[in-house]
């Protein structure tokens, strides 16, 4: 079975070869014509040249890195799709109709018929490709004239950069306008926060809370020491007062009263006269009866002096209580009297010192209470002050940042800054990139060979058809 199939294939190949051999001349003519036409087409095609240039892109222009709290940046190249790169976006910008049309108009590009080059036709000859691993975009254009292609590449890059500059300047202008609108409001917030902080300090008598806290704590410690020392002094004074009271047999109030009376010269004089009258009255009573005019007169003098003594005592000690002359002992100037008077004076001094110390203790306690209240209120005051200070600092920082950014934006708006720069101007390749004659010849040869085979078999079929027609006629004539 296999041998039978092989024999059939050999028969078919021999038949095909015989067909080609019988019709080789007309088929060769067709092949020659095809090859000739191919050669003519290849020779008549005008060469096409290519020019290219390179643009380097910067992700963010440092001159536009005026970042606000919102995080907006001017002149930053970025892509919303993580799979794409900013270069892909910028390549589409270069391919955009406004950029292409402006390039066509600026160079006044025309077709052979004299019409303006269409946007679609321009794109057919334009090629943009990124160089892997770099931020460089290669721009190439094909044209029959290499110098024209070079001019087109250079002009296209310039138009794009000019458009990028205008875009960035427009962004800077918009940002500057926004900042200008925000400045008065921000300045008002700064003033309001500063006034609020100043009023808080004035109302709470604040200069420097940190220093005040240290000083207040130190003052409280010092006052506590003074209070302890004062209490010790009061204890000593009270012990001395008690000892003196025991020695002179009277309390502090009595000693004060007696001391005041002993210090009064008028009272002393009245008391001496009263003693003289009492002595004289005692002597006269030994001689006369009580109804005697002498006794009566002395009694009247005694009563008058007693009233005067009470009046003088009232004026001296400031008391409305009447004093009997027997309760008032004015010491004579002798040794015993001087010691008693000294003890009384010491008691008075000790009592005065005790009262002074008690007053000092009360004052220190009151001052300590105020300091403690102040110390206790300092944390809350510090918290409020920090909150107000943060508001002032935040408002001031925002205001200063706006001022700084406005100035930088003003400078940026007046500068020609772009995110791309030309790293390689348009370069025309010396050798044509098209058409490829090898491809044309290859296609022509393949087409000629195919036509050779088709022609040979077509002629063979035509011969068979004619032969069959003649055979049919011959049979019909015989019949």
PDB file of N, CA and C in Angstrom, residues 52-105:
ATOM      1  N   UNK A  52      15.937  62.074  13.847  1.00  0.00           N
ATOM      2  CA  UNK A  52      15.461  61.795  15.212  1.00  0.00           C
ATOM      3  C   UNK A  52      16.093  62.779  16.195  1.00  0.00           C
ATOM      4  N   UNK A  53      15.408  62.967  17.291  1.00  0.00           N
ATOM      5  CA  UNK A  53      15.901  63.783  18.405  1.00  0.00           C
ATOM      6  C   UNK A  53      15.511  63.116  19.714  1.00  0.00           C
ATOM      7  N   UNK A  54      16.077  63.595  20.807  1.00  0.00           N
ATOM      8  CA  UNK A  54      15.814  62.981  22.102  1.00  0.00           C
ATOM      9  C   UNK A  54      15.467  64.050  23.139  1.00  0.00           C
ATOM     10  N   UNK A  55      14.438  63.740  23.908  1.00  0.00           N
ATOM     11  CA  UNK A  55      14.014  64.606  25.011  1.00  0.00           C
ATOM     12  C   UNK A  55      14.232  63.879  26.336  1.00  0.00           C
ATOM     13  N   UNK A  56      14.807  64.587  27.298  1.00  0.00           N
ATOM     14  CA  UNK A  56      14.966  64.032  28.645  1.00  0.00           C
ATOM     15  C   UNK A  56      13.941  64.685  29.557  1.00  0.00           C
ATOM     16  N   UNK A  57      13.194  63.860  30.295  1.00  0.00           N
ATOM     17  CA  UNK A  57      12.136  64.351  31.167  1.00  0.00           C
ATOM     18  C   UNK A  57      12.571  64.258  32.624  1.00  0.00           C
ATOM     19  N   UNK A  58      12.171  65.270  33.379  1.00  0.00           N
ATOM     20  CA  UNK A  58      12.401  65.270  34.832  1.00  0.00           C
ATOM     21  C   UNK A  58      11.058  65.084  35.514  1.00  0.00           C
ATOM     22  N   UNK A  59      11.022  64.142  36.475  1.00  0.00           N
ATOM     23  CA  UNK A  59       9.757  63.821  37.146  1.00  0.00           C
ATOM     24  C   UNK A  59       9.189  65.030  37.848  1.00  0.00           C
ATOM     25  N   UNK A  60      10.072  65.831  38.475  1.00  0.00           N
ATOM     26  CA  UNK A  60       9.598  67.034  39.147  1.00  0.00           C
ATOM     27  C   UNK A  60      10.640  68.117  38.992  1.00  0.00           C
ATOM     28  N   UNK A  61      10.218  69.254  38.518  1.00  0.00           N
ATOM     29  CA  UNK A  61      11.116  70.383  38.391  1.00  0.00           C
ATOM     30  C   UNK A  61      11.296  71.026  39.763  1.00  0.00           C
ATOM     31  N   UNK A  62      12.544  71.100  40.228  1.00  0.00           N
ATOM     32  CA  UNK A  62      12.788  71.628  41.580  1.00  0.00           C
ATOM     33  C   UNK A  62      12.329  73.076  41.719  1.00  0.00           C
ATOM     34  N   UNK A  63      12.282  73.789  40.620  1.00  0.00           N
ATOM     35  CA  UNK A  63      11.839  75.187  40.687  1.00  0.00           C
ATOM     36  C   UNK A  63      10.352  75.297  40.968  1.00  0.00           C
ATOM     37  N   UNK A  64       9.628  74.188  40.726  1.00  0.00           N
ATOM     38  CA  UNK A  64       8.191  74.206  40.964  1.00  0.00           C
ATOM     39  C   UNK A  64       7.806  73.401  42.196  1.00  0.00           C
ATOM     40  N   UNK A  65       8.801  72.995  42.975  1.00  0.00           N
ATOM     41  CA  UNK A  65       8.498  72.169  44.159  1.00  0.00           C
ATOM     42  C   UNK A  65       8.017  73.046  45.299  1.00  0.00           C
ATOM     43  N   UNK A  66       6.933  73.754  45.053  1.00  0.00           N
ATOM     44  CA  UNK A  66       6.346  74.633  46.071  1.00  0.00           C
ATOM     45  C   UNK A  66       5.174  73.906  46.673  1.00  0.00           C
ATOM     46  N   UNK A  67       5.452  73.043  47.619  1.00  0.00           N
ATOM     47  CA  UNK A  67       4.446  72.131  48.134  1.00  0.00           C
ATOM     48  C   UNK A  67       3.662  72.815  49.233  1.00  0.00           C
ATOM     49  N   UNK A  68       2.341  72.783  49.124  1.00  0.00           N
ATOM     50  CA  UNK A  68       1.473  73.280  50.173  1.00  0.00           C
ATOM     51  C   UNK A  68       1.034  72.120  51.035  1.00  0.00           C
ATOM     52  N   UNK A  69       0.190  72.423  52.100  1.00  0.00           N
ATOM     53  CA  UNK A  69      -0.289  71.350  52.955  1.00  0.00           C
ATOM     54  C   UNK A  69      -1.157  70.376  52.183  1.00  0.00           C
ATOM     55  N   UNK A  70      -1.758  70.820  51.115  1.00  0.00           N
ATOM     56  CA  UNK A  70      -2.601  69.922  50.318  1.00  0.00           C
ATOM     57  C   UNK A  70      -1.787  68.961  49.482  1.00  0.00           C
ATOM     58  N   UNK A  71      -0.470  69.195  49.401  1.00  0.00           N
ATOM     59  CA  UNK A  71       0.396  68.262  48.688  1.00  0.00           C
ATOM     60  C   UNK A  71       0.427  68.476  47.193  1.00  0.00           C
ATOM     61  N   UNK A  72      -0.107  69.624  46.696  1.00  0.00           N
ATOM     62  CA  UNK A  72      -0.100  69.876  45.262  1.00  0.00           C
ATOM     63  C   UNK A  72       1.295  70.316  44.847  1.00  0.00           C
ATOM     64  N   UNK A  73       1.748  69.882  43.677  1.00  0.00           N
ATOM     65  CA  UNK A  73       3.059  70.260  43.167  1.00  0.00           C
ATOM     66  C   UNK A  73       2.874  70.792  41.750  1.00  0.00           C
ATOM     67  N   UNK A  74       3.670  71.790  41.478  1.00  0.00           N
ATOM     68  CA  UNK A  74       3.661  72.349  40.132  1.00  0.00           C
ATOM     69  C   UNK A  74       4.771  71.698  39.328  1.00  0.00           C
ATOM     70  N   UNK A  75       4.493  71.410  38.057  1.00  0.00           N
ATOM     71  CA  UNK A  75       5.513  70.876  37.180  1.00  0.00           C
ATOM     72  C   UNK A  75       5.930  69.474  37.530  1.00  0.00           C
ATOM     73  N   UNK A  76       5.017  68.677  38.053  1.00  0.00           N
ATOM     74  CA  UNK A  76       5.362  67.306  38.419  1.00  0.00           C
ATOM     75  C   UNK A  76       4.775  66.353  37.396  1.00  0.00           C
ATOM     76  N   UNK A  77       5.618  65.442  36.911  1.00  0.00           N
ATOM     77  CA  UNK A  77       5.155  64.422  35.976  1.00  0.00           C
ATOM     78  C   UNK A  77       4.715  63.210  36.769  1.00  0.00           C
ATOM     79  N   UNK A  78       3.513  62.778  36.529  1.00  0.00           N
ATOM     80  CA  UNK A  78       3.006  61.620  37.247  1.00  0.00           C
ATOM     81  C   UNK A  78       1.933  60.972  36.402  1.00  0.00           C
ATOM     82  N   UNK A  79       1.587  59.748  36.754  1.00  0.00           N
ATOM     83  CA  UNK A  79       0.583  58.996  36.003  1.00  0.00           C
ATOM     84  C   UNK A  79      -0.429  58.426  36.973  1.00  0.00           C
ATOM     85  N   UNK A  80      -1.708  58.505  36.575  1.00  0.00           N
ATOM     86  CA  UNK A  80      -2.754  57.950  37.429  1.00  0.00           C
ATOM     87  C   UNK A  80      -2.730  56.430  37.401  1.00  0.00           C
ATOM     88  N   UNK A  81      -2.387  55.862  36.268  1.00  0.00           N
ATOM     89  CA  UNK A  81      -2.329  54.411  36.130  1.00  0.00           C
ATOM     90  C   UNK A  81      -0.931  53.938  36.483  1.00  0.00           C
ATOM     91  N   UNK A  82      -0.845  53.055  37.472  1.00  0.00           N
ATOM     92  CA  UNK A  82       0.463  52.584  37.925  1.00  0.00           C
ATOM     93  C   UNK A  82       1.184  51.784  36.849  1.00  0.00           C
ATOM     94  N   UNK A  83       0.442  51.221  35.890  1.00  0.00           N
ATOM     95  CA  UNK A  83       1.069  50.439  34.832  1.00  0.00           C
ATOM     96  C   UNK A  83       1.724  51.316  33.778  1.00  0.00           C
ATOM     97  N   UNK A  84       1.302  52.556  33.682  1.00  0.00           N
ATOM     98  CA  UNK A  84       1.866  53.478  32.701  1.00  0.00           C
ATOM     99  C   UNK A  84       2.937  54.334  33.354  1.00  0.00           C
ATOM    100  N   UNK A  85       3.746  54.955  32.501  1.00  0.00           N
ATOM    101  CA  UNK A  85       4.787  55.863  32.976  1.00  0.00           C
ATOM    102  C   UNK A  85       4.449  57.281  32.528  1.00  0.00           C
ATOM    103  N   UNK A  86       4.996  58.275  33.199  1.00  0.00           N
ATOM    104  CA  UNK A  86       4.763  59.654  32.750  1.00  0.00           C
ATOM    105  C   UNK A  86       5.211  59.885  31.318  1.00  0.00           C
ATOM    106  N   UNK A  87       6.222  59.141  30.868  1.00  0.00           N
ATOM    107  CA  UNK A  87       6.681  59.310  29.495  1.00  0.00           C
ATOM    108  C   UNK A  87       5.610  58.915  28.489  1.00  0.00           C
ATOM    109  N   UNK A  88       4.803  57.894  28.835  1.00  0.00           N
ATOM    110  CA  UNK A  88       3.699  57.504  27.951  1.00  0.00           C
ATOM    111  C   UNK A  88       2.700  58.652  27.817  1.00  0.00           C
ATOM    112  N   UNK A  89       2.438  59.301  28.948  1.00  0.00           N
ATOM    113  CA  UNK A  89       1.499  60.429  28.931  1.00  0.00           C
ATOM    114  C   UNK A  89       2.037  61.574  28.097  1.00  0.00           C
ATOM    115  N   UNK A  90       3.319  61.894  28.298  1.00  0.00           N
ATOM    116  CA  UNK A  90       3.907  63.001  27.552  1.00  0.00           C
ATOM    117  C   UNK A  90       4.018  62.668  26.071  1.00  0.00           C
ATOM    118  N   UNK A  91       4.214  61.387  25.746  1.00  0.00           N
ATOM    119  CA  UNK A  91       4.255  60.986  24.336  1.00  0.00           C
ATOM    120  C   UNK A  91       2.908  61.260  23.669  1.00  0.00           C
ATOM    121  N   UNK A  92       1.816  60.990  24.396  1.00  0.00           N
ATOM    122  CA  UNK A  92       0.489  61.275  23.847  1.00  0.00           C
ATOM    123  C   UNK A  92       0.257  62.768  23.711  1.00  0.00           C
ATOM    124  N   UNK A  93       0.843  63.553  24.627  1.00  0.00           N
ATOM    125  CA  UNK A  93       0.737  65.011  24.502  1.00  0.00           C
ATOM    126  C   UNK A  93       1.425  65.472  23.226  1.00  0.00           C
ATOM    127  N   UNK A  94       2.593  64.895  22.945  1.00  0.00           N
ATOM    128  CA  UNK A  94       3.315  65.266  21.723  1.00  0.00           C
ATOM    129  C   UNK A  94       2.505  64.856  20.493  1.00  0.00           C
ATOM    130  N   UNK A  95       1.828  63.702  20.572  1.00  0.00           N
ATOM    131  CA  UNK A  95       1.006  63.250  19.433  1.00  0.00           C
ATOM    132  C   UNK A  95      -0.303  64.022  19.315  1.00  0.00           C
ATOM    133  N   UNK A  96      -0.646  64.827  20.305  1.00  0.00           N
ATOM    134  CA  UNK A  96      -1.939  65.505  20.306  1.00  0.00           C
ATOM    135  C   UNK A  96      -2.067  66.444  19.107  1.00  0.00           C
ATOM    136  N   UNK A  97      -3.277  66.642  18.702  1.00  0.00           N
ATOM    137  CA  UNK A  97      -3.537  67.445  17.495  1.00  0.00           C
ATOM    138  C   UNK A  97      -3.070  68.888  17.621  1.00  0.00           C
ATOM    139  N   UNK A  98      -3.254  69.561  18.784  1.00  0.00           N
ATOM    140  CA  UNK A  98      -2.770  70.953  18.867  1.00  0.00           C
ATOM    141  C   UNK A  98      -1.259  71.064  18.646  1.00  0.00           C
ATOM    142  N   UNK A  99      -0.480  70.131  19.216  1.00  0.00           N
ATOM    143  CA  UNK A  99       0.976  70.183  19.046  1.00  0.00           C
ATOM    144  C   UNK A  99       1.349  69.920  17.595  1.00  0.00           C
ATOM    145  N   UNK A 100       0.737  68.900  16.979  1.00  0.00           N
ATOM    146  CA  UNK A 100       1.050  68.547  15.586  1.00  0.00           C
ATOM    147  C   UNK A 100       0.628  69.665  14.646  1.00  0.00           C
ATOM    148  N   UNK A 101      -0.578  70.185  14.840  1.00  0.00           N
ATOM    149  CA  UNK A 101      -1.069  71.248  13.948  1.00  0.00           C
ATOM    150  C   UNK A 101      -0.191  72.490  14.047  1.00  0.00           C
ATOM    151  N   UNK A 102       0.253  72.812  15.258  1.00  0.00           N
ATOM    152  CA  UNK A 102       1.116  73.989  15.408  1.00  0.00           C
ATOM    153  C   UNK A 102       2.445  73.765  14.707  1.00  0.00           C
ATOM    154  N   UNK A 103       2.957  72.532  14.772  1.00  0.00           N
ATOM    155  CA  UNK A 103       4.207  72.215  14.065  1.00  0.00           C
ATOM    156  C   UNK A 103       4.019  72.339  12.552  1.00  0.00           C
ATOM    157  N   UNK A 104       2.896  71.804  12.062  1.00  0.00           N
ATOM    158  CA  UNK A 104       2.605  71.878  10.614  1.00  0.00           C
ATOM    159  C   UNK A 104       2.488  73.323  10.171  1.00  0.00           C
ATOM    160  N   UNK A 105       1.762  74.128  10.964  1.00  0.00           N
ATOM    161  CA  UNK A 105       1.555  75.532  10.578  1.00  0.00           C
ATOM    162  C   UNK A 105       2.856  76.324  10.643  1.00  0.00           C
TER     163      UNK A 105
END
